[in-house]
CSV table of N, CA and C in Angstrom, one decimal:
chain,number,residue,atom,x,y,z
S,1,MET,N,-6.1,64.7,42.1
S,1,MET,CA,-4.4,63.8,42.4
S,1,MET,C,-5.1,62.2,42.7
S,2,THR,N,-4.5,61.5,42.0
S,2,THR,CA,-5.3,60.1,42.4
S,2,THR,C,-5.0,59.3,43.5
S,3,SER,N,-4.8,58.7,43.7
S,3,SER,CA,-5.6,57.7,44.9
S,3,SER,C,-4.5,56.7,44.9
S,4,VAL,N,-4.0,56.3,45.6
S,4,VAL,CA,-3.2,55.0,46.0
S,4,VAL,C,-4.0,54.0,45.0
S,5,ARG,N,-5.0,53.9,45.2
S,5,ARG,CA,-5.5,52.3,44.7
S,5,ARG,C,-6.0,52.6,43.0
S,6,THR,N,-6.3,53.6,42.8
S,6,THR,CA,-5.9,54.0,41.0
S,6,THR,C,-5.0,53.4,40.5
S,7,GLU,N,-3.8,54.5,41.2
S,7,GLU,CA,-2.2,54.0,41.1
S,7,GLU,C,-1.6,52.6,40.7
S,8,ARG,N,-2.5,51.6,42.1
S,8,ARG,CA,-2.1,50.4,41.9
S,8,ARG,C,-3.1,49.4,40.2
S,9,THR,N,-3.8,50.1,40.2
S,9,THR,CA,-4.7,49.6,39.0
S,9,THR,C,-3.8,49.8,38.1
S,10,ARG,N,-3.8,51.1,38.0
S,10,ARG,CA,-3.1,51.6,36.9
S,10,ARG,C,-1.6,50.4,36.2
S,11,ARG,N,-1.1,50.4,37.3
S,11,ARG,CA,0.2,49.7,37.1
S,11,ARG,C,0.0,48.2,37.1
S,12,ARG,N,-1.2,47.5,37.3
S,12,ARG,CA,-1.5,46.4,37.3
S,12,ARG,C,-1.8,46.0,35.9
S,13,VAL,N,-2.7,46.9,35.2
S,13,VAL,CA,-3.1,47.1,33.8
S,13,VAL,C,-1.6,47.1,33.3
S,14,ARG,N,-0.8,48.3,33.3
S,14,ARG,CA,0.2,48.3,32.4
S,14,ARG,C,0.8,47.1,32.7
S,15,GLU,N,1.0,46.6,33.5
S,15,GLU,CA,2.0,45.2,33.7
S,15,GLU,C,1.5,43.6,32.4
S,16,VAL,N,-0.1,44.2,32.5
S,16,VAL,CA,-0.6,43.1,31.8
S,16,VAL,C,-0.7,43.4,30.3
S,17,GLU,N,-1.0,44.4,29.8
S,17,GLU,CA,-0.6,44.7,28.9
S,17,GLU,C,0.7,44.5,27.8
S,18,GLN,N,1.7,44.6,28.5
S,18,GLN,CA,2.8,44.6,28.2
S,18,GLN,C,2.9,43.2,27.4
S,19,PRO,N,3.2,43.1,26.0
S,19,PRO,CA,3.5,41.7,25.1
S,19,PRO,C,4.5,41.1,25.9
S,20,ILE,N,4.5,39.6,25.4
S,20,ILE,CA,5.5,38.2,25.9
S,20,ILE,C,6.2,38.5,24.4
S,21,ILE,N,7.3,38.8,24.1
S,21,ILE,CA,8.4,38.4,23.3
S,21,ILE,C,8.8,37.4,23.4
S,22,ASN,N,8.8,35.9,22.6
S,22,ASN,CA,9.7,35.0,23.0
S,22,ASN,C,10.3,34.3,21.6
S,23,ILE,N,11.8,34.7,21.4
S,23,ILE,CA,12.1,34.2,20.1
S,23,ILE,C,13.4,32.9,20.4
S,24,THR,N,13.2,32.1,19.2
S,24,THR,CA,13.6,30.9,19.7
S,24,THR,C,14.4,30.8,18.2
S,25,LEU,N,16.1,31.1,18.3
S,25,LEU,CA,16.5,30.5,17.3
S,25,LEU,C,16.4,29.2,16.7
S,26,GLN,N,16.8,28.8,15.5
S,26,GLN,CA,17.5,27.2,15.4
S,26,GLN,C,18.1,27.4,14.1
S,27,PRO,N,19.1,26.4,14.3
S,27,PRO,CA,20.4,26.3,13.2
S,27,PRO,C,19.8,26.5,12.2
S,28,ASP,N,20.2,27.4,11.0
S,28,ASP,CA,19.7,27.1,9.5
S,28,ASP,C,20.5,25.4,8.6
S,29,GLU,N,19.7,24.5,8.8
S,29,GLU,CA,20.2,23.1,8.1
S,29,GLU,C,20.1,23.5,6.7
S,30,ARG,N,19.9,24.3,5.9
S,30,ARG,CA,19.3,23.7,4.6
S,30,ARG,C,21.0,23.9,3.5
S,31,ARG,N,20.9,23.0,2.8
S,31,ARG,CA,22.3,22.9,2.0
S,31,ARG,C,22.1,24.1,0.6
S,32,VAL,N,21.0,24.6,0.6
S,32,VAL,CA,21.0,25.1,-1.0
S,32,VAL,C,19.8,26.5,-0.3
S,33,PHE,N,20.2,27.9,-1.3
S,33,PHE,CA,19.7,28.9,-1.1
S,33,PHE,C,19.3,29.5,-2.1
S,34,SER,N,17.8,30.0,-2.4
S,34,SER,CA,17.6,30.8,-3.4
S,34,SER,C,18.7,31.8,-3.7
S,35,VAL,N,18.1,32.2,-5.1
S,35,VAL,CA,19.1,33.3,-5.2
S,35,VAL,C,18.8,34.8,-4.6
S,36,VAL,N,17.9,35.1,-4.0
S,36,VAL,CA,17.5,36.0,-3.3
S,36,VAL,C,17.8,36.0,-1.9
S,37,GLU,N,18.1,34.6,-1.2
S,37,GLU,CA,18.5,34.2,-0.4
S,37,GLU,C,20.2,34.4,-0.1
S,38,ALA,N,20.7,33.8,-0.8
S,38,ALA,CA,22.2,34.0,-1.0
S,38,ALA,C,22.7,35.0,-0.6
S,39,ALA,N,21.6,36.3,-2.0
S,39,ALA,CA,22.4,37.3,-2.3
S,39,ALA,C,22.1,38.2,-1.0
S,40,ALA,N,21.0,37.9,0.2
S,40,ALA,CA,21.0,38.3,1.4
S,40,ALA,C,22.7,37.8,2.0
S,41,VAL,N,23.0,36.6,2.0
S,41,VAL,CA,23.6,36.1,2.8
S,41,VAL,C,25.2,37.4,2.5
S,42,LEU,N,25.0,37.0,1.3
S,42,LEU,CA,26.9,37.8,0.7
S,42,LEU,C,26.4,39.1,1.1
S,43,GLY,N,25.3,40.2,1.0
S,43,GLY,CA,25.0,41.1,1.2
S,43,GLY,C,25.2,41.8,0.0
S,44,ILE,N,24.9,41.6,-1.3
S,44,ILE,CA,24.9,42.4,-2.2
S,44,ILE,C,23.7,42.0,-3.2
S,45,SER,N,23.3,42.4,-4.2
S,45,SER,CA,22.0,42.4,-5.1
S,45,SER,C,21.9,41.0,-6.0
S,46,ARG,N,20.6,41.1,-6.2
S,46,ARG,CA,20.3,39.6,-7.0
S,46,ARG,C,21.2,39.9,-8.3
S,47,SER,N,20.8,41.3,-8.8
S,47,SER,CA,21.2,41.2,-10.2
S,47,SER,C,23.1,41.2,-10.4
S,48,LYS,N,23.4,41.2,-9.3
S,48,LYS,CA,24.9,41.3,-8.8
S,48,LYS,C,25.0,39.5,-8.7
S,49,LEU,N,24.2,39.1,-8.2
S,49,LEU,CA,24.7,37.9,-7.9
S,49,LEU,C,24.2,37.1,-8.9
S,50,TYR,N,23.6,37.4,-10.1
S,50,TYR,CA,22.9,36.5,-11.4
S,50,TYR,C,24.4,36.7,-12.0
S,51,GLU,N,25.4,38.2,-12.1
S,51,GLU,CA,25.9,38.3,-13.0
S,51,GLU,C,27.3,37.3,-12.2
S,52,PHE,N,27.5,37.5,-11.3
S,52,PHE,CA,28.7,36.3,-10.6
S,52,PHE,C,28.4,34.8,-11.3
S,53,ILE,N,26.9,34.7,-11.4
S,53,ILE,CA,26.9,32.9,-11.7
S,53,ILE,C,27.3,33.2,-13.2
S,54,ALA,N,26.5,34.4,-13.9
S,54,ALA,CA,27.1,34.0,-15.3
S,54,ALA,C,28.8,34.0,-15.7
S,55,ALA,N,29.2,34.9,-14.8
S,55,ALA,CA,30.6,34.9,-15.2
S,55,ALA,C,31.5,33.5,-14.7
S,56,GLY,N,30.4,32.8,-13.5
S,56,GLY,CA,31.0,31.5,-13.5
S,56,GLY,C,32.0,31.9,-12.2
S,57,GLU,N,31.7,33.0,-11.0
S,57,GLU,CA,32.3,33.1,-10.4
S,57,GLU,C,31.9,32.6,-9.0
S,58,ILE,N,30.4,31.9,-9.2
S,58,ILE,CA,30.1,31.2,-8.2
S,58,ILE,C,29.0,30.3,-8.9
S,59,HIS,N,28.8,29.1,-8.4
S,59,HIS,CA,28.3,27.8,-8.8
S,59,HIS,C,27.1,27.8,-8.6
S,60,SER,N,26.0,27.2,-9.2
S,60,SER,CA,24.8,27.6,-8.8
S,60,SER,C,23.9,26.2,-9.7
S,61,ILE,N,22.8,25.4,-9.1
S,61,ILE,CA,22.3,24.3,-10.0
S,61,ILE,C,20.8,24.6,-10.1
S,62,ARG,N,20.4,23.9,-10.9
S,62,ARG,CA,19.1,24.3,-11.2
S,62,ARG,C,18.2,23.0,-10.8
S,63,ILE,N,17.1,23.5,-10.4
S,63,ILE,CA,16.0,22.3,-9.4
S,63,ILE,C,14.7,22.5,-10.5
S,64,GLY,N,14.6,21.9,-11.7
S,64,GLY,CA,13.1,22.3,-12.4
S,64,GLY,C,13.6,24.1,-13.1
S,65,ARG,N,13.0,24.8,-12.6
S,65,ARG,CA,13.0,25.9,-13.0
S,65,ARG,C,13.5,27.1,-11.8
S,66,LEU,N,13.9,26.3,-11.3
S,66,LEU,CA,14.8,26.9,-10.0
S,66,LEU,C,16.4,27.1,-9.6
S,67,ARG,N,17.0,28.0,-9.8
S,67,ARG,CA,18.4,28.3,-9.9
S,67,ARG,C,18.6,28.7,-8.0
S,68,LYS,N,19.4,27.6,-7.9
S,68,LYS,CA,19.8,27.6,-6.2
S,68,LYS,C,21.2,28.0,-6.1
S,69,ILE,N,21.7,28.1,-5.2
S,69,ILE,CA,23.0,28.4,-4.6
S,69,ILE,C,23.5,27.4,-3.4
S,70,PRO,N,23.9,26.6,-3.5
S,70,PRO,CA,24.3,25.8,-2.8
S,70,PRO,C,25.3,26.6,-1.5
S,71,VAL,N,25.6,26.3,-0.2
S,71,VAL,CA,25.7,26.8,0.4
S,71,VAL,C,27.4,26.5,0.6
S,72,ALA,N,27.8,25.3,0.2
S,72,ALA,CA,29.2,25.4,-0.4
S,72,ALA,C,29.6,26.3,-1.4
S,73,ALA,N,29.1,26.2,-2.3
S,73,ALA,CA,29.3,27.7,-3.4
S,73,ALA,C,29.3,28.7,-2.7
S,74,ILE,N,28.7,28.9,-1.9
S,74,ILE,CA,29.1,30.4,-1.4
S,74,ILE,C,30.1,30.8,-0.4
S,75,ASP,N,30.6,29.7,0.6
S,75,ASP,CA,31.7,29.6,1.3
S,75,ASP,C,33.2,29.3,0.1
S,76,GLU,N,33.0,28.8,-0.7
S,76,GLU,CA,33.7,28.8,-1.7
S,76,GLU,C,34.4,30.4,-2.4
S,77,PHE,N,33.1,31.0,-2.6
S,77,PHE,CA,33.1,32.1,-3.0
S,77,PHE,C,33.8,33.1,-2.6
S,78,ILE,N,33.2,33.3,-1.4
S,78,ILE,CA,33.9,34.0,-0.3
S,78,ILE,C,35.1,33.6,0.0
S,79,ALA,N,35.6,32.3,0.2
S,79,ALA,CA,37.5,32.0,0.0
S,79,ALA,C,38.3,32.5,-0.8
S,80,SER,N,37.4,32.2,-2.2
S,80,SER,CA,38.3,33.0,-3.4
S,80,SER,C,38.5,34.3,-3.4
S,81,ARG,N,37.4,35.3,-2.7
S,81,ARG,CA,37.4,36.7,-2.4
S,81,ARG,C,38.3,37.2,-1.4
S,82,GLU,N,38.5,36.3,-0.3
S,82,GLU,CA,39.7,36.4,0.7
S,82,GLU,C,41.3,36.1,0.3
S,83,SER,N,41.1,35.1,-0.5
S,83,SER,CA,42.6,35.3,-0.8
S,83,SER,C,42.8,35.7,-1.9
S,84,GLY,N,42.2,36.1,-2.7
S,84,GLY,CA,42.2,37.4,-3.9
S,84,GLY,C,42.6,39.0,-3.1
S,85,ALA,N,42.2,39.3,-2.4
S,85,ALA,CA,42.3,40.8,-1.3
S,85,ALA,C,43.7,40.9,-1.1
S,86,SER,N,44.1,39.4,-0.1
S,86,SER,CA,45.3,39.3,0.6
S,86,SER,C,47.1,39.3,-0.6
S,87,ARG,N,46.2,39.1,-2.1
S,87,ARG,CA,47.5,39.3,-2.7
S,87,ARG,C,48.2,40.6,-3.0
S,88,PRO,N,48.7,40.5,-3.3
S,88,PRO,CA,49.6,42.0,-3.2
S,88,PRO,C,49.6,42.4,-4.8
S,89,SER,N,48.9,44.2,-5.5
S,89,SER,CA,48.9,43.9,-6.5
S,89,SER,C,50.5,44.4,-7.3
S,90,VAL,N,50.6,44.1,-8.8
S,90,VAL,CA,51.5,44.0,-9.2
S,90,VAL,C,51.4,45.6,-10.3
């Protein structure tokens, strides 16, 4: 059986040991994403995104050796998919 004093001490220790989690969300104001980031935003694989780039379905830009996807290109790609899905099949 534990005493009241021991129980208070245990409770105080548990309160002190609890980690404090502070998350601050900041708006993402980037204008371009890497291929990996853009694929994550779209919920597709990196290789599938490269297929869309090769087919000309999504616009990309080169910055040195890097391939970047503008945010506007992602928005246009999504909009073209939404309008294509709403069309009836012939």
